Amino acid sequence: MIGILASVIDGVLVGAVYGLAAMGLTLIWGVMNVINLSHGAIIVLGMFVVYFLTSATGASAYLGVPLVLALGFAAGVVIYWISVNRVIGQPILMSLLATFSLNMVIIGLGTAAWTTSPYNVPVSLPGISVRGYTFTGTHIMAALIAVVIAAALYLFLRYTRPGKAIRAVASNRDAAELNGIPTRQVLSMAFGLGVALACVSGALIATLFPFTVLSGGSYQLKSFVVTVLGGLGNPAGALMGGIALGVVEGLATPFTPVSWTPIIEFGLFVITLIAFPRGIFAFSRA
Amino acid sequence: MNESVSQAVAKAAAARPRHAFGEELLRQARRPFPWLVVAFTLVCGLVPYLADDVGLRESLLLAAVYVTLASNLNLMIGFAGYVNFGNIVFFGLGGYIGVYLATAWHVNLVLASLAAGILVGFLAYLFGLGILRLRGAFFALATIGVNEAIRAFVTNFEPWGGATGIYLSMDAYEPLGGPMNGLWICYFLLVAVMGLSLLLGYAIKTSKFGLGLLAIGQNEDAAAVLGVPTPRYKAIIYSVSGFFPAVAGSLYFFKSGIIEPTSAFDLTASIESIVMLMLGGAQTVTGPVIGAFLYEELRGYLLVSQTFSHFQLVLAGALLLIIVLFVPGGFMGWLHGRLPRLRRWLE
Amino acid sequence: MSALLEVANLSRRFGGVHAVSDLSFTVDEGEILGLIGPNGAGKSTLFNLINGVIPPDAGRIVFDGVDITGEPPYVVARRGIARAHQIMQPLLGLTVLENCMVGACFGRENMSLADARAAAREVAQSVGLGDRIDTPAGALTTAGKKRLEMARALSARPRLLLLDEVLAGLNPTEIAHMIETIRGIRRSGITILMIEHVMRAIMSLSDRIVVLNLGQKLAEGRPREIAENPDVVKAYLGDSTLLTTVEAAP
Amino acid sequence: MKRILCLFAIGALAGAAPAFAQETLTIGFTASQTGKLNNDSTAQLRGFELWRDDVNAAGGIKAGGKSYKIKFVSYDDESQGTRVQQLYTRLITQDKAQFLFSPYSSGLVATAAIISEQYGKVMLCIGGAEEKTYKLGNKYLFQLYTGAGQYLAGALDLLKQKNPKAKIAFVYEDDPFSKAVAQATRELAKQDGFTVALEESYSSGTTDFGPIINKVVSSGADALLGGGHYADGSTLARQLHDQKAGLKWVTLLVAPDSPNFATLGDAAVGVSVPSQWEPQVTYKPDFGPTPAEFTKHFTERFKIAPGYHAAGGYAGGLVLQHAIEKAGSIDPQKVAEELNKMNVTTLFGQTKFATDPKEHGLQIAHKMVVAQWQRKDGKLVKEVVWPNEAKTADALY
């Protein structure tokens, strides 16, 4: 029994980080109807930024989070103007391919620079042990940061001028344009924000698990699942979806072989898509 | 003016005898394009054989597989406007079914491949019932989900060897006259599948069914109001677009001698076929051929080039981005724009 | 004249709003029935219900003696109901000819591709798009797209044509042109049910008019009766166009 | 016509060539320069390169009155099976490789083997221990490593000495090699009277072992056997340490053999590995350098101690060289016959291939050792702890 509980708690902790990873994807998707297929590659960039930061300065990985946010935002704005701006409003295939090609470029450059060997960010925090089960400090810390960032994003979208502009553009681009909102600038800001979130989640994941240049793919797939569970363009939903995914994984593992988890995950994904195309948690749209 | 309207409508109303199927076939046979496809297929099949060039054969074999994938993908993406990101699932499943039948049950390769095609077509129809209700990006994601779920399932499916996959013993090539002969036979069959895929694409493009698909691809709701039976057409094309990739998968993995989940359900291969389609030009029959050959050449060159082998992904990605941003019609779109007359010759 | 289309007790709600509520009327073979009412009266919803884009919550739709309630739009189209949309929905990437061919192929006649090509060419010619057959629909002007919308519906050789504000956004010359076209269509034996805001046009074209308000039938009758109906006048209170156009109507 | 031209060309070359025939022998292979097998494959590649440079420095391979300089043609297979077949075909058809080395890891070996067999090329298989490939009726494959079935036999022997009633958890990568090892070992363990407390496989890209470690804790296991390759194995070891799984014995495949494993620090202590070879072994080779000479030479060149992948790579070259020299020809048929007859000891230990057509090419003479990471004078070192006659330290349990 305690084994199941431990497994579920672990699921919640990791799920919060999944949720943060998905937040960037869902924000971009919801605001400009672009599924960012370079999401995984961007998560990996976040991982490497933290890696080089800690190995160069010896500083704690958590101190790097604000810097990762800032760098991610800047990178996102640049990416938007290079590859996304032209395909806004075009058929979905175009934006999928534009972002996918970006994915190839980032992964390709990353492979050339860092090979595909695994990297580690050494972080050690005291964990909590209960009856043989240990919850590591890094997991708890990552989950806490994820929740704080989710809350900050929620407040930003709700109560600040740029946040309101993003929401306005998301709900009706033409109307926003008519009201004098410079939609393209707002879109680039939203894209930058999405990329920044992806980078931060990558930074946090790097403190938990080893990673390679190719690690992003699996987190990207998980982000899709989370986004579909949580509903489009809904950061709060993404956090809930992430935790839901973590709990499902946690609940499943004591009863089935771990290798079955992906079947459960993707089965759930497809069924949710068909049954609730707008997401299970869509009702709580922020 | 009003008179002409009533006249036109009345004229259109006057019942005409329908063209019989045979007559339609005859009409198609008088057009140059199908013969171009046949000639191309023969050239592909015979040149490496006559030149006895195994290296050329291997390179053309991959190109033939790519053409088959891209051309069938075109049915979904180019015609029906449904972005199928998990298209490779047909190829992988077909490969598994074909290789399994050929090794465990000792079914003849051709029969096993046909069975794989039919079974996968049927499975696709069933999946389609579920996921074809989704539109746009949601459909694209669902196809990824289907591919990943099936990959995870096959990884755990022991009769198919789980994560290890199925290995062919060298005996498996004996019915084909040994491995060397077997490779040639697999090659000819794959080239034939490529030719048939192209003819299928052409037949659909020039048919009423194809017109209906194009209408769905442009605006599904409007198409339905115009009378296009959208659910049926979508289910049919999703199923049909799975047939030849499955046959090709069966032949390809038989030729390879091994099938395992990671290579059979490789999402990257799916996306690569989209890249080829875009490179050559969607909505055309020739586009996938040009795209596949160009891409295979490029990839092959980059892979073994000392200078670029580390940058192959970067270059391929940059190329794709340029196409998407500046030449969305691909090579054929560009060519047709330049030389509209060519439209009559190269579909 | 017998009823070609019979709508009985039709209702449809969106959330708490009654878009169409217990509506009944008939369209006779060969007539032009005008449908008017203020914005949000449920006119477009009614069209969507008739051609099966959305299913009704209650009520029946009978077309040519067959109950078509709840049938999907492509079945309805095959039975002989075609529609020109208020917001133009041309298949932008296809040419004018191909657009019309879609209508011809999948409409009532179920034509072969070759027949459809011939029919589409003739119809395109007849609505004045003859010289633009190979133009992609996306490249047409607004008026051109409206014509295409009509041509495509006509190519299906329907028995009943639903026209949703085909005159909106056209200049007076174009309107006059279109009115003649509509008259021509009726002469060729096609029954027409049309929504229109250009009162002068609908008053002159329609044999009968049904007035909708808040999803319900407010009035029904010949154009002149409608114009003098006090309920209608009240519903349009503040909308002086109705009064002036009706007074100006012949 | 073409033939005549060819003859003409050969004649012209022969006329131009110097009297002592110095020719080139092309050996083709792929290595995982990128991808998840990168770390393991690189070590093997270094073994190949060291052998090549040694041979060429000594004037090449001498066979039938000629001497052949070795030339490598190699490509990056990205650790993926799809690329392997394409590239091996290219090596054979376009680059005209006369002999082949295998890629690294059982899955890729099996994939490449199909091509080498289809074209009838001799392939020395170094990085693949799984046995199924040799039971498919192949004629030109020769395996250097001890087969997967024997991999963990030593670890079980050790465990029997320490705790005959140990509860064992099998946690292994879902790939052909690790799966074959785990399944064979599980049967051995049951015969030896151990309890199998848990059996879990994980996919190759796994980075989060939390769920599995929770299950290990729940199962109450004392010992963990399994792992896979470097990337996953080192992660598993680290997370076992972080989550304090309370195991008394951990043996992982492959990963702990790499010198890089020492970077795990405390997490590495006590982790053992079945090894094909360790620098401390004292085999007396029939030809080629001794283990000590090789270790010194290798460490000087690459600034890192050799693991068994490196030694295996070097030995693979030696075995091929020996067979060619004995055959006095580079005809694949004749070389294959020599390999069939071979029974030699190199720095890598004894090598002999099965000749029964049902398992042709399988390694039947080579023996393994078990090595364990221990702390000695504050430094992490890898000690041989089994078999008893070869051990350099006692096992930590």
mmCIF file of C-alpha atoms in Angstrom, chain D residues 28-316:
data_model
loop_
_atom_site.group_PDB
_atom_site.id
_atom_site.type_symbol
_atom_site.label_atom_id
_atom_site.label_comp_id
_atom_site.label_asym_id
_atom_site.label_seq_id
_atom_site.Cartn_x
_atom_site.Cartn_y
_atom_site.Cartn_z
ATOM 1 C CA GLY D 28 34.660 -1.481 -43.405
ATOM 2 C CA PHE D 29 32.475 -0.916 -40.368
ATOM 3 C CA THR D 30 30.169 1.564 -38.748
ATOM 4 C CA ALA D 31 30.616 3.058 -35.329
ATOM 5 C CA SER D 32 28.145 4.918 -33.173
ATOM 6 C CA GLN D 33 29.735 8.332 -33.251
ATOM 7 C CA THR D 34 26.397 9.710 -32.193
ATOM 8 C CA GLY D 35 23.383 8.206 -30.469
ATOM 9 C CA LYS D 36 22.879 6.376 -27.231
ATOM 10 C CA LEU D 37 25.675 3.837 -27.782
ATOM 11 C CA ASN D 38 28.267 6.506 -28.379
ATOM 12 C CA ASN D 39 30.288 5.916 -25.211
ATOM 13 C CA ASP D 40 30.589 2.133 -25.608
ATOM 14 C CA SER D 41 31.212 2.235 -29.331
ATOM 15 C CA THR D 42 33.987 4.810 -29.102
ATOM 16 C CA ALA D 43 36.074 2.524 -26.905
ATOM 17 C CA GLN D 44 35.768 -0.268 -29.456
ATOM 18 C CA LEU D 45 36.689 2.112 -32.266
ATOM 19 C CA ARG D 46 39.856 3.128 -30.414
ATOM 20 C CA GLY D 47 40.797 -0.553 -30.169
ATOM 21 C CA PHE D 48 40.423 -0.886 -33.934
ATOM 22 C CA GLU D 49 42.480 2.203 -34.612
ATOM 23 C CA LEU D 50 45.298 1.207 -32.318
ATOM 24 C CA TRP D 51 45.502 -2.194 -34.036
ATOM 25 C CA ARG D 52 45.496 -0.621 -37.488
ATOM 26 C CA ASP D 53 48.272 1.792 -36.642
ATOM 27 C CA ASP D 54 50.356 -0.966 -35.043
ATOM 28 C CA VAL D 55 49.949 -3.210 -38.081
ATOM 29 C CA ASN D 56 50.716 -0.491 -40.594
ATOM 30 C CA ALA D 57 53.727 0.647 -38.569
ATOM 31 C CA ALA D 58 55.030 -2.911 -38.747
ATOM 32 C CA GLY D 59 54.611 -2.994 -42.531
ATOM 33 C CA GLY D 60 51.104 -4.321 -42.867
ATOM 34 C CA ILE D 61 49.557 -7.784 -42.998
ATOM 35 C CA LYS D 62 51.724 -10.252 -44.922
ATOM 36 C CA ALA D 63 49.915 -12.870 -46.898
ATOM 37 C CA GLY D 64 50.902 -14.860 -49.978
ATOM 38 C CA GLY D 65 54.045 -12.856 -50.658
ATOM 39 C CA LYS D 66 52.256 -9.552 -50.520
ATOM 40 C CA SER D 67 51.894 -7.090 -47.750
ATOM 41 C CA TYR D 68 48.674 -5.223 -47.181
ATOM 42 C CA LYS D 69 48.358 -1.841 -45.553
ATOM 43 C CA ILE D 70 45.115 -1.557 -43.628
ATOM 44 C CA LYS D 71 42.647 1.085 -44.618
ATOM 45 C CA PHE D 72 39.466 1.705 -42.662
ATOM 46 C CA VAL D 73 36.259 2.973 -44.160
ATOM 47 C CA SER D 74 33.807 3.782 -41.428
ATOM 48 C CA TYR D 75 30.605 5.724 -41.033
ATOM 49 C CA ASP D 76 28.471 6.917 -38.194
ATOM 50 C CA ASP D 77 25.456 4.648 -37.749
ATOM 51 C CA GLU D 78 23.829 7.020 -35.235
ATOM 52 C CA SER D 79 23.210 3.955 -33.019
ATOM 53 C CA GLN D 80 20.310 3.091 -35.312
ATOM 54 C CA GLY D 81 19.553 -0.140 -37.127
ATOM 55 C CA THR D 82 18.084 1.569 -40.179
ATOM 56 C CA ARG D 83 21.329 3.343 -40.955
ATOM 57 C CA VAL D 84 23.425 0.241 -40.294
ATOM 58 C CA GLN D 85 22.015 -1.731 -43.194
ATOM 59 C CA GLN D 86 22.230 1.155 -45.592
ATOM 60 C CA LEU D 87 25.825 1.832 -44.609
ATOM 61 C CA TYR D 88 27.060 -1.764 -44.645
ATOM 62 C CA THR D 89 25.575 -2.202 -48.086
ATOM 63 C CA ARG D 90 27.433 0.865 -49.143
ATOM 64 C CA LEU D 91 30.642 -0.366 -47.553
ATOM 65 C CA ILE D 92 30.409 -3.564 -49.548
ATOM 66 C CA THR D 93 29.076 -2.295 -52.864
ATOM 67 C CA GLN D 94 30.610 1.137 -53.167
ATOM 68 C CA ASP D 95 33.624 1.238 -50.904
ATOM 69 C CA LYS D 96 34.609 -2.324 -51.855
ATOM 70 C CA ALA D 97 35.454 -3.324 -48.301
ATOM 71 C CA GLN D 98 37.108 -6.741 -48.311
ATOM 72 C CA PHE D 99 36.494 -7.521 -44.667
ATOM 73 C CA LEU D 100 34.089 -6.157 -42.121
ATOM 74 C CA PHE D 101 34.053 -5.406 -38.442
ATOM 75 C CA SER D 102 30.699 -5.387 -36.729
ATOM 76 C CA PRO D 103 29.076 -2.259 -35.347
ATOM 77 C CA TYR D 104 28.690 -2.022 -31.587
ATOM 78 C CA SER D 105 25.859 -3.786 -29.663
ATOM 79 C CA SER D 106 23.959 -6.977 -30.361
ATOM 80 C CA GLY D 107 21.002 -5.336 -32.055
ATOM 81 C CA LEU D 108 23.171 -3.563 -34.606
ATOM 82 C CA VAL D 109 25.398 -6.627 -35.080
ATOM 83 C CA ALA D 110 22.361 -8.706 -35.984
ATOM 84 C CA THR D 111 21.256 -6.053 -38.435
ATOM 85 C CA ALA D 112 24.646 -5.744 -40.077
ATOM 86 C CA ALA D 113 25.108 -9.519 -40.120
ATOM 87 C CA ILE D 114 22.232 -9.892 -42.525
ATOM 88 C CA ILE D 115 23.954 -7.689 -45.052
ATOM 89 C CA SER D 116 27.380 -9.282 -44.627
ATOM 90 C CA GLU D 117 25.820 -12.725 -45.075
ATOM 91 C CA GLN D 118 23.756 -11.653 -48.046
ATOM 92 C CA TYR D 119 26.929 -10.558 -49.758
ATOM 93 C CA GLY D 120 29.118 -13.327 -48.335
ATOM 94 C CA LYS D 121 31.642 -11.126 -46.512
ATOM 95 C CA VAL D 122 33.594 -12.210 -43.456
ATOM 96 C CA MET D 123 32.602 -10.094 -40.445
ATOM 97 C CA LEU D 124 34.379 -10.133 -37.113
ATOM 98 C CA CYS D 125 31.734 -9.445 -34.471
ATOM 99 C CA ILE D 126 33.168 -7.633 -31.523
ATOM 100 C CA GLY D 127 30.476 -5.667 -29.779
ATOM 101 C CA GLY D 128 27.727 -8.284 -29.729
ATOM 102 C CA ALA D 129 27.268 -11.005 -27.140
ATOM 103 C CA GLU D 130 23.753 -12.073 -27.915
ATOM 104 C CA GLU D 131 23.646 -15.576 -29.406
ATOM 105 C CA LYS D 132 20.526 -15.691 -31.545
ATOM 106 C CA THR D 133 22.296 -14.155 -34.519
ATOM 107 C CA TYR D 134 24.588 -17.173 -34.784
ATOM 108 C CA LYS D 135 21.712 -19.602 -34.863
ATOM 109 C CA LEU D 136 20.236 -18.316 -38.108
ATOM 110 C CA GLY D 137 22.476 -20.336 -40.401
ATOM 111 C CA ASN D 138 25.142 -17.689 -41.002
ATOM 112 C CA LYS D 139 28.471 -18.715 -42.495
ATOM 113 C CA TYR D 140 30.722 -15.672 -42.286
ATOM 114 C CA LEU D 141 30.172 -14.297 -38.795
ATOM 115 C CA PHE D 142 32.705 -14.813 -36.033
ATOM 116 C CA GLN D 143 31.988 -13.739 -32.476
ATOM 117 C CA LEU D 144 34.738 -12.682 -30.109
ATOM 118 C CA TYR D 145 32.742 -12.067 -26.964
ATOM 119 C CA THR D 146 31.476 -14.694 -24.591
ATOM 120 C CA GLY D 147 27.792 -15.233 -25.296
ATOM 121 C CA ALA D 148 25.035 -13.504 -23.367
ATOM 122 C CA GLY D 149 23.970 -16.720 -21.642
ATOM 123 C CA GLN D 150 27.212 -16.806 -19.642
ATOM 124 C CA TYR D 151 27.411 -13.121 -18.835
ATOM 125 C CA LEU D 152 26.106 -13.139 -15.303
ATOM 126 C CA ALA D 153 27.072 -16.679 -14.325
ATOM 127 C CA GLY D 154 30.081 -15.317 -12.432
ATOM 128 C CA ALA D 155 28.002 -12.779 -10.555
ATOM 129 C CA LEU D 156 25.616 -15.541 -9.503
ATOM 130 C CA ASP D 157 28.536 -17.669 -8.280
ATOM 131 C CA LEU D 158 29.744 -14.782 -6.174
ATOM 132 C CA LEU D 159 26.300 -14.127 -4.814
ATOM 133 C CA LYS D 160 25.972 -17.785 -3.860
ATOM 134 C CA GLN D 161 29.092 -17.468 -1.726
ATOM 135 C CA LYS D 162 27.801 -14.332 -0.024
ATOM 136 C CA ASN D 163 24.115 -15.074 0.426
ATOM 137 C CA PRO D 164 22.651 -18.282 -1.039
ATOM 138 C CA LYS D 165 19.109 -17.169 -0.219
ATOM 139 C CA ALA D 166 19.366 -13.735 -1.786
ATOM 140 C CA LYS D 167 16.253 -12.229 -3.342
ATOM 141 C CA ILE D 168 17.209 -10.973 -6.759
ATOM 142 C CA ALA D 169 15.617 -8.190 -8.759
ATOM 143 C CA PHE D 170 16.244 -8.325 -12.507
ATOM 144 C CA VAL D 171 16.088 -4.851 -14.000
ATOM 145 C CA TYR D 172 17.348 -4.689 -17.559
ATOM 146 C CA GLU D 173 17.259 -2.707 -20.745
ATOM 147 C CA ASP D 174 14.765 -3.860 -23.342
ATOM 148 C CA ASP D 175 17.286 -4.623 -26.073
ATOM 149 C CA PRO D 176 18.372 -7.923 -27.609
ATOM 150 C CA PHE D 177 21.586 -8.260 -25.625
ATOM 151 C CA SER D 178 20.393 -7.314 -22.151
ATOM 152 C CA LYS D 179 17.198 -9.270 -22.578
ATOM 153 C CA ALA D 180 19.084 -12.393 -23.613
ATOM 154 C CA VAL D 181 21.428 -12.032 -20.649
ATOM 155 C CA ALA D 182 18.640 -11.450 -18.150
ATOM 156 C CA GLN D 183 16.521 -14.301 -19.375
ATOM 157 C CA ALA D 184 19.387 -16.790 -19.334
ATOM 158 C CA THR D 185 20.509 -15.609 -15.897
ATOM 159 C CA ARG D 186 17.026 -15.788 -14.469
ATOM 160 C CA GLU D 187 16.893 -19.490 -15.305
ATOM 161 C CA LEU D 188 20.339 -20.055 -13.803
ATOM 162 C CA ALA D 189 19.282 -18.185 -10.660
ATOM 163 C CA LYS D 190 16.201 -20.331 -10.248
ATOM 164 C CA GLN D 191 18.296 -23.498 -10.602
ATOM 165 C CA ASP D 192 20.653 -22.180 -7.953
ATOM 166 C CA GLY D 193 17.769 -21.715 -5.537
ATOM 167 C CA PHE D 194 17.619 -17.911 -5.546
ATOM 168 C CA THR D 195 14.304 -16.107 -5.329
ATOM 169 C CA VAL D 196 13.426 -13.836 -8.227
ATOM 170 C CA ALA D 197 11.808 -10.925 -6.422
ATOM 171 C CA LEU D 198 11.174 -8.699 -9.427
ATOM 172 C CA GLU D 199 11.638 -8.669 -13.160
ATOM 173 C CA GLU D 200 11.362 -5.363 -14.993
ATOM 174 C CA SER D 201 12.604 -4.248 -18.357
ATOM 175 C CA TYR D 202 12.896 -0.622 -19.358
ATOM 176 C CA SER D 203 13.131 1.017 -22.761
ATOM 177 C CA SER D 204 16.528 2.058 -24.063
ATOM 178 C CA GLY D 205 16.019 5.792 -23.656
ATOM 179 C CA THR D 206 14.880 5.637 -20.026
ATOM 180 C CA THR D 207 16.217 8.392 -17.797
ATOM 181 C CA ASP D 208 13.759 8.248 -14.905
ATOM 182 C CA PHE D 209 14.202 5.049 -12.932
ATOM 183 C CA GLY D 210 12.160 6.331 -9.968
ATOM 184 C CA PRO D 211 9.134 4.090 -10.617
ATOM 185 C CA ILE D 212 11.326 1.027 -11.037
ATOM 186 C CA ILE D 213 13.378 1.749 -7.934
ATOM 187 C CA ASN D 214 10.170 2.101 -5.927
ATOM 188 C CA LYS D 215 9.222 -1.360 -7.155
ATOM 189 C CA VAL D 216 12.636 -2.714 -6.222
ATOM 190 C CA VAL D 217 12.160 -1.358 -2.709
ATOM 191 C CA SER D 218 8.658 -2.832 -2.514
ATOM 192 C CA SER D 219 9.918 -6.230 -3.634
ATOM 193 C CA GLY D 220 12.378 -6.412 -0.749
ATOM 194 C CA ALA D 221 15.208 -7.518 -3.026
ATOM 195 C CA ASP D 222 18.765 -7.869 -1.686
ATOM 196 C CA ALA D 223 20.511 -7.944 -5.034
ATOM 197 C CA LEU D 224 19.969 -6.316 -8.386
ATOM 198 C CA LEU D 225 21.231 -7.806 -11.618
ATOM 199 C CA GLY D 226 20.694 -6.261 -15.019
ATOM 200 C CA GLY D 227 21.313 -2.920 -16.682
ATOM 201 C CA GLY D 228 22.094 -2.568 -20.345
ATOM 202 C CA HIS D 229 24.542 -0.107 -21.848
ATOM 203 C CA TYR D 230 26.418 2.933 -20.636
ATOM 204 C CA ALA D 231 23.794 5.686 -20.752
ATOM 205 C CA ASP D 232 21.035 3.827 -18.938
ATOM 206 C CA GLY D 233 23.321 1.818 -16.644
ATOM 207 C CA SER D 234 25.133 4.812 -15.209
ATOM 208 C CA THR D 235 21.803 6.567 -14.644
ATOM 209 C CA LEU D 236 20.355 3.547 -12.909
ATOM 210 C CA ALA D 237 23.379 3.317 -10.610
ATOM 211 C CA ARG D 238 23.146 7.002 -9.744
ATOM 212 C CA GLN D 239 19.448 6.904 -8.980
ATOM 213 C CA LEU D 240 19.779 3.694 -6.960
ATOM 214 C CA HIS D 241 22.261 5.610 -4.860
ATOM 215 C CA ASP D 242 20.146 8.787 -4.635
ATOM 216 C CA GLN D 243 17.039 6.870 -3.657
ATOM 217 C CA LYS D 244 18.956 4.712 -1.158
ATOM 218 C CA ALA D 245 17.359 1.551 -2.469
ATOM 219 C CA GLY D 246 19.037 -0.521 0.249
ATOM 220 C CA LEU D 247 20.513 -3.178 -2.023
ATOM 221 C CA LYS D 248 23.504 -5.230 -0.915
ATOM 222 C CA TRP D 249 24.684 -6.270 -4.347
ATOM 223 C CA VAL D 250 24.386 -4.605 -7.727
ATOM 224 C CA THR D 251 25.747 -6.041 -10.951
ATOM 225 C CA LEU D 252 25.119 -4.049 -14.101
ATOM 226 C CA LEU D 253 26.007 -4.971 -17.653
ATOM 227 C CA VAL D 254 28.518 -2.960 -19.662
ATOM 228 C CA ALA D 255 28.218 0.478 -18.029
ATOM 229 C CA PRO D 256 30.498 0.022 -15.002
ATOM 230 C CA ASP D 257 33.236 -1.331 -17.228
ATOM 231 C CA SER D 258 33.782 2.100 -18.704
ATOM 232 C CA PRO D 259 36.431 4.206 -16.917
ATOM 233 C CA ASN D 260 33.915 7.048 -17.119
ATOM 234 C CA PHE D 261 31.816 5.219 -14.561
ATOM 235 C CA ALA D 262 34.123 6.604 -11.897
ATOM 236 C CA THR D 263 32.572 10.042 -12.414
ATOM 237 C CA LEU D 264 29.556 8.787 -10.462
ATOM 238 C CA GLY D 265 31.643 9.007 -7.296
ATOM 239 C CA ASP D 266 30.033 7.342 -4.306
ATOM 240 C CA ALA D 267 27.276 5.929 -6.471
ATOM 241 C CA ALA D 268 29.849 3.751 -8.213
ATOM 242 C CA VAL D 269 31.197 2.080 -5.083
ATOM 243 C CA GLY D 270 30.241 -1.573 -4.845
ATOM 244 C CA VAL D 271 28.737 -1.763 -8.320
ATOM 245 C CA SER D 272 30.085 -4.738 -10.218
ATOM 246 C CA VAL D 273 30.207 -5.629 -13.873
ATOM 247 C CA PRO D 274 30.697 -8.838 -15.819
ATOM 248 C CA SER D 275 33.653 -8.116 -18.019
ATOM 249 C CA GLN D 276 35.099 -9.731 -21.106
ATOM 250 C CA TRP D 277 38.499 -8.430 -20.117
ATOM 251 C CA GLU D 278 40.212 -6.255 -17.529
ATOM 252 C CA PRO D 279 43.656 -4.648 -17.672
ATOM 253 C CA GLN D 280 44.760 -6.816 -14.739
ATOM 254 C CA VAL D 281 44.314 -10.145 -16.568
ATOM 255 C CA THR D 282 47.483 -12.131 -17.195
ATOM 256 C CA TYR D 283 46.830 -14.091 -20.397
ATOM 257 C CA LYS D 284 49.940 -15.259 -22.291
ATOM 258 C CA PRO D 285 49.203 -14.433 -25.927
ATOM 259 C CA ASP D 286 50.274 -16.654 -28.849
ATOM 260 C CA PHE D 287 50.920 -13.490 -30.802
ATOM 261 C CA GLY D 288 50.446 -9.733 -30.427
ATOM 262 C CA PRO D 289 51.024 -7.638 -27.288
ATOM 263 C CA THR D 290 50.449 -8.859 -23.749
ATOM 264 C CA PRO D 291 47.551 -7.349 -21.788
ATOM 265 C CA ALA D 292 50.013 -5.178 -19.844
ATOM 266 C CA GLU D 293 51.735 -3.921 -23.010
ATOM 267 C CA PHE D 294 48.393 -3.183 -24.608
ATOM 268 C CA THR D 295 47.136 -1.325 -21.535
ATOM 269 C CA LYS D 296 50.243 0.831 -21.392
ATOM 270 C CA HIS D 297 50.205 1.544 -25.115
ATOM 271 C CA PHE D 298 46.496 2.344 -25.113
ATOM 272 C CA THR D 299 46.686 4.591 -22.040
ATOM 273 C CA GLU D 300 49.584 6.538 -23.543
ATOM 274 C CA ARG D 301 47.708 7.147 -26.735
ATOM 275 C CA PHE D 302 44.194 7.927 -25.510
ATOM 276 C CA LYS D 303 44.903 9.165 -21.960
ATOM 277 C CA ILE D 304 42.315 6.787 -20.574
ATOM 278 C CA ALA D 305 42.568 3.199 -19.371
ATOM 279 C CA PRO D 306 41.166 0.577 -21.762
ATOM 280 C CA GLY D 307 37.959 -1.267 -20.888
ATOM 281 C CA TYR D 308 36.945 -4.513 -22.472
ATOM 282 C CA HIS D 309 35.422 -2.867 -25.529
ATOM 283 C CA ALA D 310 38.790 -1.396 -26.402
ATOM 284 C CA ALA D 311 40.632 -4.662 -25.831
ATOM 285 C CA GLY D 312 37.970 -6.506 -27.807
ATOM 286 C CA GLY D 313 38.388 -4.123 -30.712
ATOM 287 C CA TYR D 314 42.134 -4.634 -30.761
ATOM 288 C CA ALA D 315 41.757 -8.405 -30.447
ATOM 289 C CA GLY D 316 39.261 -8.487 -33.290
#
